[in-house]
Amino acid sequence: MTPTITVSDEVRALAPGFTCLAVEAHGLVNGPSDVRSSALLDDATRRLAERLDGRPPHEDPHLAAWRDTYTAFGAKPSRTRNSAEALAKRALSEAGLPRINLLVDLYNAISVAHLIPVGGEDTDRIEGAMRLVRSTGREPFPTVAGGEEAIEHPEPGEVVWRDDEGVTCRRWNWRQGVRTRLTEESVNALFLLESLAPMTAGELEAAGTELAESLEKLSPGARITVRTPE
């Protein structure tokens, strides 16, 4: 299945410099984190440190733009960091980047190396079209709270990714839901790379190309396409 991906006019009005790139992959091989994925995360951390050169992640111009955009739709960026900033902060801490599974490690490495939010969804768990919209506040968001499965609802006006069944990621790219996340059993995936000005189209495309190449190395024979959502 190749889901339709759209960005609403309301979101484009909120962030005119927003661009999204979709990398679709079919026939992937996933599994537990291993030396390959760990090496990708370590290299991404090294590249991040060189890029920041001692600055905190939020001072990077691209991440600063995300903070401004979060503020524009009512989120507090210092409390709910975009996924790229949260990962970068974790990478530079004593804890380091988490090891989740091969596919998640791979796209987390791309996110950290390029300082760009990247999300990964199990295509087989997506219901209908994927769209980036401003929430009504009534959409269900399956998550885990206190170790138990729970249903939350976004705030009205919050920017969310959703499909026909409900929200797949809250506050743009802050927290992914459990329903469509990539597990060790996932074989088909949709990766969404998101950028704001001042990141250029070339920089976004470079991140997408690196992701596609890494997926090909991880899963030889996988069918991979790169496209821009509507």
PDB file of C-alpha atoms in Angstrom:
ATOM      1  CA  MET A   1       0.000   0.000   0.000  1.00  0.00           C
ATOM      2  CA  THR A   2       1.199   3.493  -0.858  1.00  0.00           C
ATOM      3  CA  PRO A   3      -0.666   5.968   1.368  1.00  0.00           C
ATOM      4  CA  THR A   4      -1.564   9.410   0.119  1.00  0.00           C
ATOM      5  CA  ILE A   5       0.272  12.092   2.118  1.00  0.00           C
ATOM      6  CA  THR A   6      -1.069  15.641   2.341  1.00  0.00           C
ATOM      7  CA  VAL A   7      -0.285  18.827   4.242  1.00  0.00           C
ATOM      8  CA  SER A   8      -3.312  20.989   5.030  1.00  0.00           C
ATOM      9  CA  ASP A   9      -3.593  24.626   3.990  1.00  0.00           C
ATOM     10  CA  GLU A  10      -3.886  25.587   7.679  1.00  0.00           C
ATOM     11  CA  VAL A  11      -0.499  24.062   8.416  1.00  0.00           C
ATOM     12  CA  ARG A  12       1.099  25.662   5.374  1.00  0.00           C
ATOM     13  CA  ALA A  13      -0.254  29.045   6.495  1.00  0.00           C
ATOM     14  CA  LEU A  14       1.235  28.494   9.943  1.00  0.00           C
ATOM     15  CA  ALA A  15       4.677  27.566   8.577  1.00  0.00           C
ATOM     16  CA  PRO A  16       5.142  28.794   4.975  1.00  0.00           C
ATOM     17  CA  GLY A  17       8.721  27.493   4.924  1.00  0.00           C
ATOM     18  CA  PHE A  18       7.714  23.924   5.775  1.00  0.00           C
ATOM     19  CA  THR A  19       8.790  21.109   3.456  1.00  0.00           C
ATOM     20  CA  CYS A  20       8.309  17.376   3.843  1.00  0.00           C
ATOM     21  CA  LEU A  21      10.018  14.493   2.085  1.00  0.00           C
ATOM     22  CA  ALA A  22       8.646  10.951   2.154  1.00  0.00           C
ATOM     23  CA  VAL A  23      10.838   7.867   1.825  1.00  0.00           C
ATOM     24  CA  GLU A  24       8.806   4.689   1.258  1.00  0.00           C
ATOM     25  CA  ALA A  25      10.343   1.258   1.628  1.00  0.00           C
ATOM     26  CA  HIS A  26       8.875  -2.178   0.988  1.00  0.00           C
ATOM     27  CA  GLY A  27      10.470  -5.537   1.741  1.00  0.00           C
ATOM     28  CA  LEU A  28      12.625  -4.377   4.636  1.00  0.00           C
ATOM     29  CA  VAL A  29      14.418  -6.605   7.114  1.00  0.00           C
ATOM     30  CA  ASN A  30      14.159  -5.367  10.683  1.00  0.00           C
ATOM     31  CA  GLY A  31      15.358  -6.832  13.952  1.00  0.00           C
ATOM     32  CA  PRO A  32      17.090  -5.976  17.230  1.00  0.00           C
ATOM     33  CA  SER A  33      19.753  -3.275  17.299  1.00  0.00           C
ATOM     34  CA  ASP A  34      23.175  -4.633  16.398  1.00  0.00           C
ATOM     35  CA  VAL A  35      26.725  -3.463  15.741  1.00  0.00           C
ATOM     36  CA  ARG A  36      25.682  -1.956  12.393  1.00  0.00           C
ATOM     37  CA  SER A  37      22.945   0.249  13.773  1.00  0.00           C
ATOM     38  CA  SER A  38      25.023   1.124  16.827  1.00  0.00           C
ATOM     39  CA  ALA A  39      27.859   2.278  14.562  1.00  0.00           C
ATOM     40  CA  LEU A  40      25.423   4.510  12.629  1.00  0.00           C
ATOM     41  CA  LEU A  41      24.266   6.131  15.870  1.00  0.00           C
ATOM     42  CA  ASP A  42      27.826   6.650  17.081  1.00  0.00           C
ATOM     43  CA  ASP A  43      28.813   8.239  13.768  1.00  0.00           C
ATOM     44  CA  ALA A  44      25.737  10.485  13.868  1.00  0.00           C
ATOM     45  CA  THR A  45      26.701  11.670  17.354  1.00  0.00           C
ATOM     46  CA  ARG A  46      30.195  12.492  16.109  1.00  0.00           C
ATOM     47  CA  ARG A  47      28.797  14.463  13.155  1.00  0.00           C
ATOM     48  CA  LEU A  48      26.407  16.297  15.460  1.00  0.00           C
ATOM     49  CA  ALA A  49      29.191  17.356  17.819  1.00  0.00           C
ATOM     50  CA  GLU A  50      31.247  18.656  14.901  1.00  0.00           C
ATOM     51  CA  ARG A  51      28.269  20.586  13.530  1.00  0.00           C
ATOM     52  CA  LEU A  52      27.342  22.222  16.826  1.00  0.00           C
ATOM     53  CA  ASP A  53      30.960  22.908  17.856  1.00  0.00           C
ATOM     54  CA  GLY A  54      30.053  23.337  21.506  1.00  0.00           C
ATOM     55  CA  ARG A  55      26.702  25.086  21.041  1.00  0.00           C
ATOM     56  CA  PRO A  56      23.520  23.639  22.547  1.00  0.00           C
ATOM     57  CA  PRO A  57      21.228  22.041  19.944  1.00  0.00           C
ATOM     58  CA  HIS A  58      18.504  24.701  20.200  1.00  0.00           C
ATOM     59  CA  GLU A  59      20.939  27.336  18.918  1.00  0.00           C
ATOM     60  CA  ASP A  60      21.202  25.606  15.541  1.00  0.00           C
ATOM     61  CA  PRO A  61      19.252  27.805  13.068  1.00  0.00           C
ATOM     62  CA  HIS A  62      17.060  24.937  11.883  1.00  0.00           C
ATOM     63  CA  LEU A  63      16.103  23.838  15.390  1.00  0.00           C
ATOM     64  CA  ALA A  64      15.541  27.471  16.379  1.00  0.00           C
ATOM     65  CA  ALA A  65      13.025  27.713  13.518  1.00  0.00           C
ATOM     66  CA  TRP A  66      11.224  24.655  14.871  1.00  0.00           C
ATOM     67  CA  ARG A  67      11.028  26.275  18.302  1.00  0.00           C
ATOM     68  CA  ASP A  68       9.407  29.356  16.759  1.00  0.00           C
ATOM     69  CA  THR A  69       6.918  27.180  14.878  1.00  0.00           C
ATOM     70  CA  TYR A  70       6.006  25.202  17.993  1.00  0.00           C
ATOM     71  CA  THR A  71       5.315  28.485  19.765  1.00  0.00           C
ATOM     72  CA  ALA A  72       3.091  29.577  16.856  1.00  0.00           C
ATOM     73  CA  PHE A  73       0.625  26.727  17.421  1.00  0.00           C
ATOM     74  CA  GLY A  74       0.661  27.004  21.208  1.00  0.00           C
ATOM     75  CA  ALA A  75       3.247  24.427  22.254  1.00  0.00           C
ATOM     76  CA  LYS A  76       6.042  25.260  24.690  1.00  0.00           C
ATOM     77  CA  PRO A  77       9.241  24.301  22.859  1.00  0.00           C
ATOM     78  CA  SER A  78      11.360  24.107  26.011  1.00  0.00           C
ATOM     79  CA  ARG A  79       8.966  21.503  27.460  1.00  0.00           C
ATOM     80  CA  THR A  80       7.889  19.640  24.313  1.00  0.00           C
ATOM     81  CA  ARG A  81      10.954  19.647  22.115  1.00  0.00           C
ATOM     82  CA  ASN A  82      10.711  18.662  18.462  1.00  0.00           C
ATOM     83  CA  SER A  83      12.057  15.179  17.882  1.00  0.00           C
ATOM     84  CA  ALA A  84      15.360  16.292  16.344  1.00  0.00           C
ATOM     85  CA  GLU A  85      16.212  18.567  19.266  1.00  0.00           C
ATOM     86  CA  ALA A  86      15.224  15.918  21.816  1.00  0.00           C
ATOM     87  CA  LEU A  87      17.417  13.308  20.114  1.00  0.00           C
ATOM     88  CA  ALA A  88      20.339  15.714  19.755  1.00  0.00           C
ATOM     89  CA  LYS A  89      20.142  16.598  23.428  1.00  0.00           C
ATOM     90  CA  ARG A  90      20.080  12.910  24.316  1.00  0.00           C
ATOM     91  CA  ALA A  91      23.001  12.161  21.986  1.00  0.00           C
ATOM     92  CA  LEU A  92      25.215  14.703  23.732  1.00  0.00           C
ATOM     93  CA  SER A  93      24.288  13.507  27.225  1.00  0.00           C
ATOM     94  CA  GLU A  94      25.981  10.761  29.240  1.00  0.00           C
ATOM     95  CA  ALA A  95      23.068   8.455  28.398  1.00  0.00           C
ATOM     96  CA  GLY A  96      23.692   8.710  24.663  1.00  0.00           C
ATOM     97  CA  LEU A  97      21.245   7.644  21.987  1.00  0.00           C
ATOM     98  CA  PRO A  98      18.915   4.732  22.736  1.00  0.00           C
ATOM     99  CA  ARG A  99      19.109   1.506  20.779  1.00  0.00           C
ATOM    100  CA  ILE A 100      15.557   0.523  19.725  1.00  0.00           C
ATOM    101  CA  ASN A 101      15.659  -1.684  16.630  1.00  0.00           C
ATOM    102  CA  LEU A 102      17.459  -1.584  13.287  1.00  0.00           C
ATOM    103  CA  LEU A 103      14.993   0.665  11.452  1.00  0.00           C
ATOM    104  CA  VAL A 104      14.418   3.083  14.312  1.00  0.00           C
ATOM    105  CA  ASP A 105      18.163   3.331  14.976  1.00  0.00           C
ATOM    106  CA  LEU A 106      18.716   4.069  11.301  1.00  0.00           C
ATOM    107  CA  TYR A 107      16.262   6.945  11.046  1.00  0.00           C
ATOM    108  CA  ASN A 108      17.316   8.325  14.426  1.00  0.00           C
ATOM    109  CA  ALA A 109      20.878   8.442  13.109  1.00  0.00           C
ATOM    110  CA  ILE A 110      19.747  10.450  10.081  1.00  0.00           C
ATOM    111  CA  SER A 111      17.808  12.816  12.335  1.00  0.00           C
ATOM    112  CA  VAL A 112      20.797  13.477  14.584  1.00  0.00           C
ATOM    113  CA  ALA A 113      23.387  13.757  11.809  1.00  0.00           C
ATOM    114  CA  HIS A 114      21.287  16.244   9.816  1.00  0.00           C
ATOM    115  CA  LEU A 115      19.418  17.892  12.737  1.00  0.00           C
ATOM    116  CA  ILE A 116      16.087  17.225  11.068  1.00  0.00           C
ATOM    117  CA  PRO A 117      12.929  15.631  12.471  1.00  0.00           C
ATOM    118  CA  VAL A 118      12.405  12.158  10.995  1.00  0.00           C
ATOM    119  CA  GLY A 119       9.482   9.868  11.737  1.00  0.00           C
ATOM    120  CA  GLY A 120       8.976   6.237  10.810  1.00  0.00           C
ATOM    121  CA  GLU A 121       5.594   4.555  10.402  1.00  0.00           C
ATOM    122  CA  ASP A 122       4.663   0.933   9.720  1.00  0.00           C
ATOM    123  CA  THR A 123       2.811   1.249   6.410  1.00  0.00           C
ATOM    124  CA  ASP A 124       0.782  -1.898   7.098  1.00  0.00           C
ATOM    125  CA  ARG A 125      -0.710  -0.243  10.183  1.00  0.00           C
ATOM    126  CA  ILE A 126      -1.700   3.029   8.501  1.00  0.00           C
ATOM    127  CA  GLU A 127      -5.426   3.362   7.840  1.00  0.00           C
ATOM    128  CA  GLY A 128      -6.189   5.404   4.713  1.00  0.00           C
ATOM    129  CA  ALA A 129      -4.390   8.661   3.964  1.00  0.00           C
ATOM    130  CA  MET A 130      -1.693  10.312   6.074  1.00  0.00           C
ATOM    131  CA  ARG A 131      -2.220  14.017   6.598  1.00  0.00           C
ATOM    132  CA  LEU A 132      -0.687  16.847   8.577  1.00  0.00           C
ATOM    133  CA  VAL A 133      -3.497  18.949  10.039  1.00  0.00           C
ATOM    134  CA  ARG A 134      -4.495  21.190  12.922  1.00  0.00           C
ATOM    135  CA  SER A 135      -6.413  19.065  15.395  1.00  0.00           C
ATOM    136  CA  THR A 136     -10.044  19.441  16.415  1.00  0.00           C
ATOM    137  CA  GLY A 137      -9.124  18.047  19.835  1.00  0.00           C
ATOM    138  CA  ARG A 138     -11.375  15.015  19.420  1.00  0.00           C
ATOM    139  CA  GLU A 139      -9.056  12.654  17.533  1.00  0.00           C
ATOM    140  CA  PRO A 140      -7.859   9.584  19.502  1.00  0.00           C
ATOM    141  CA  PHE A 141      -4.145   9.167  20.161  1.00  0.00           C
ATOM    142  CA  PRO A 142      -3.157   5.683  21.400  1.00  0.00           C
ATOM    143  CA  THR A 143      -0.162   5.864  23.712  1.00  0.00           C
ATOM    144  CA  VAL A 144       1.307   4.341  26.877  1.00  0.00           C
ATOM    145  CA  ALA A 145       1.056   6.107  30.224  1.00  0.00           C
ATOM    146  CA  GLY A 146       2.464   4.670  33.423  1.00  0.00           C
ATOM    147  CA  GLY A 147       3.147   1.393  31.673  1.00  0.00           C
ATOM    148  CA  GLU A 148      -0.479   1.004  30.622  1.00  0.00           C
ATOM    149  CA  GLU A 149      -2.126   1.522  27.236  1.00  0.00           C
ATOM    150  CA  ALA A 150      -4.122   4.748  27.132  1.00  0.00           C
ATOM    151  CA  ILE A 151      -6.024   6.991  24.736  1.00  0.00           C
ATOM    152  CA  GLU A 152      -5.185  10.687  24.787  1.00  0.00           C
ATOM    153  CA  HIS A 153      -6.525  13.552  22.709  1.00  0.00           C
ATOM    154  CA  PRO A 154      -4.512  16.446  21.265  1.00  0.00           C
ATOM    155  CA  GLU A 155      -5.310  20.027  22.132  1.00  0.00           C
ATOM    156  CA  PRO A 156      -7.551  21.937  19.694  1.00  0.00           C
ATOM    157  CA  GLY A 157      -5.377  23.619  17.074  1.00  0.00           C
ATOM    158  CA  GLU A 158      -2.395  21.391  17.774  1.00  0.00           C
ATOM    159  CA  VAL A 159      -0.529  20.298  14.639  1.00  0.00           C
ATOM    160  CA  VAL A 160      -0.694  16.518  14.291  1.00  0.00           C
ATOM    161  CA  TRP A 161      -0.055  13.745  11.832  1.00  0.00           C
ATOM    162  CA  ARG A 162      -3.114  11.520  11.494  1.00  0.00           C
ATOM    163  CA  ASP A 163      -4.713   8.855   9.362  1.00  0.00           C
ATOM    164  CA  ASP A 164      -8.337   7.699   9.080  1.00  0.00           C
ATOM    165  CA  GLU A 165      -8.232   6.018  12.494  1.00  0.00           C
ATOM    166  CA  GLY A 166      -6.662   8.782  14.558  1.00  0.00           C
ATOM    167  CA  VAL A 167      -3.494  10.666  15.455  1.00  0.00           C
ATOM    168  CA  THR A 168      -0.175   8.973  14.693  1.00  0.00           C
ATOM    169  CA  CYS A 169       2.108  11.733  16.008  1.00  0.00           C
ATOM    170  CA  ARG A 170       1.316  14.624  18.351  1.00  0.00           C
ATOM    171  CA  ARG A 171       2.622  18.204  18.277  1.00  0.00           C
ATOM    172  CA  TRP A 172       3.904  17.845  14.748  1.00  0.00           C
ATOM    173  CA  ASN A 173       6.837  15.546  15.467  1.00  0.00           C
ATOM    174  CA  TRP A 174       7.026  15.443  19.264  1.00  0.00           C
ATOM    175  CA  ARG A 175       5.541  12.085  20.271  1.00  0.00           C
ATOM    176  CA  GLN A 176       4.694   9.123  18.063  1.00  0.00           C
ATOM    177  CA  GLY A 177       1.745   6.860  18.852  1.00  0.00           C
ATOM    178  CA  VAL A 178       2.116   3.166  19.486  1.00  0.00           C
ATOM    179  CA  ARG A 179      -0.297   1.974  16.781  1.00  0.00           C
ATOM    180  CA  THR A 180       1.888   2.700  13.740  1.00  0.00           C
ATOM    181  CA  ARG A 181       5.373   2.651  15.214  1.00  0.00           C
ATOM    182  CA  LEU A 182       8.053   0.441  13.678  1.00  0.00           C
ATOM    183  CA  THR A 183       8.599  -2.852  15.471  1.00  0.00           C
ATOM    184  CA  GLU A 184      11.000  -5.714  14.824  1.00  0.00           C
ATOM    185  CA  GLU A 185       8.255  -7.343  12.740  1.00  0.00           C
ATOM    186  CA  SER A 186       7.815  -4.330  10.399  1.00  0.00           C
ATOM    187  CA  VAL A 187       8.659  -4.964   6.747  1.00  0.00           C
ATOM    188  CA  ASN A 188       7.067  -1.944   5.034  1.00  0.00           C
ATOM    189  CA  ALA A 189       7.706   1.581   6.234  1.00  0.00           C
ATOM    190  CA  LEU A 190       7.041   5.227   5.551  1.00  0.00           C
ATOM    191  CA  PHE A 191       9.643   7.740   6.713  1.00  0.00           C
ATOM    192  CA  LEU A 192       8.784  11.440   6.903  1.00  0.00           C
ATOM    193  CA  LEU A 193      11.604  13.991   6.910  1.00  0.00           C
ATOM    194  CA  GLU A 194      10.494  17.502   7.853  1.00  0.00           C
ATOM    195  CA  SER A 195      12.269  20.811   7.393  1.00  0.00           C
ATOM    196  CA  LEU A 196      11.737  24.535   7.817  1.00  0.00           C
ATOM    197  CA  ALA A 197      13.605  27.490   6.387  1.00  0.00           C
ATOM    198  CA  PRO A 198      16.544  28.126   6.631  1.00  0.00           C
ATOM    199  CA  MET A 199      17.201  24.476   5.751  1.00  0.00           C
ATOM    200  CA  THR A 200      17.495  24.306   1.975  1.00  0.00           C
ATOM    201  CA  ALA A 201      15.833  21.866  -0.398  1.00  0.00           C
ATOM    202  CA  GLY A 202      19.266  20.442  -1.158  1.00  0.00           C
ATOM    203  CA  GLU A 203      19.959  19.745   2.516  1.00  0.00           C
ATOM    204  CA  LEU A 204      16.594  18.007   2.894  1.00  0.00           C
ATOM    205  CA  GLU A 205      17.212  15.921  -0.213  1.00  0.00           C
ATOM    206  CA  ALA A 206      20.678  14.954   1.051  1.00  0.00           C
ATOM    207  CA  ALA A 207      19.155  13.614   4.256  1.00  0.00           C
ATOM    208  CA  GLY A 208      16.554  11.674   2.267  1.00  0.00           C
ATOM    209  CA  THR A 209      19.192  10.231  -0.033  1.00  0.00           C
ATOM    210  CA  GLU A 210      21.339   9.115   2.896  1.00  0.00           C
ATOM    211  CA  LEU A 211      18.318   7.466   4.505  1.00  0.00           C
ATOM    212  CA  ALA A 212      17.430   5.635   1.285  1.00  0.00           C
ATOM    213  CA  GLU A 213      21.017   4.445   0.833  1.00  0.00           C
ATOM    214  CA  SER A 214      21.208   3.223   4.432  1.00  0.00           C
ATOM    215  CA  LEU A 215      17.944   1.309   3.992  1.00  0.00           C
ATOM    216  CA  GLU A 216      19.310  -0.351   0.852  1.00  0.00           C
ATOM    217  CA  LYS A 217      22.433  -1.478   2.736  1.00  0.00           C
ATOM    218  CA  LEU A 218      20.354  -2.799   5.619  1.00  0.00           C
ATOM    219  CA  SER A 219      17.842  -4.577   3.367  1.00  0.00           C
ATOM    220  CA  PRO A 220      19.293  -5.437  -0.064  1.00  0.00           C
ATOM    221  CA  GLY A 221      16.492  -5.834  -2.568  1.00  0.00           C
ATOM    222  CA  ALA A 222      14.049  -3.566  -0.736  1.00  0.00           C
ATOM    223  CA  ARG A 223      11.933  -1.323  -2.985  1.00  0.00           C
ATOM    224  CA  ILE A 224      12.567   2.296  -2.020  1.00  0.00           C
ATOM    225  CA  THR A 225      11.070   5.489  -3.421  1.00  0.00           C
ATOM    226  CA  VAL A 226      11.457   9.123  -2.444  1.00  0.00           C
ATOM    227  CA  ARG A 227       8.691  11.670  -3.072  1.00  0.00           C
ATOM    228  CA  THR A 228       7.311  14.995  -1.940  1.00  0.00           C
ATOM    229  CA  PRO A 229       3.822  14.947  -0.354  1.00  0.00           C
ATOM    230  CA  GLU A 230       0.999  16.992  -1.846  1.00  0.00           C
TER     231      GLU A 230
END
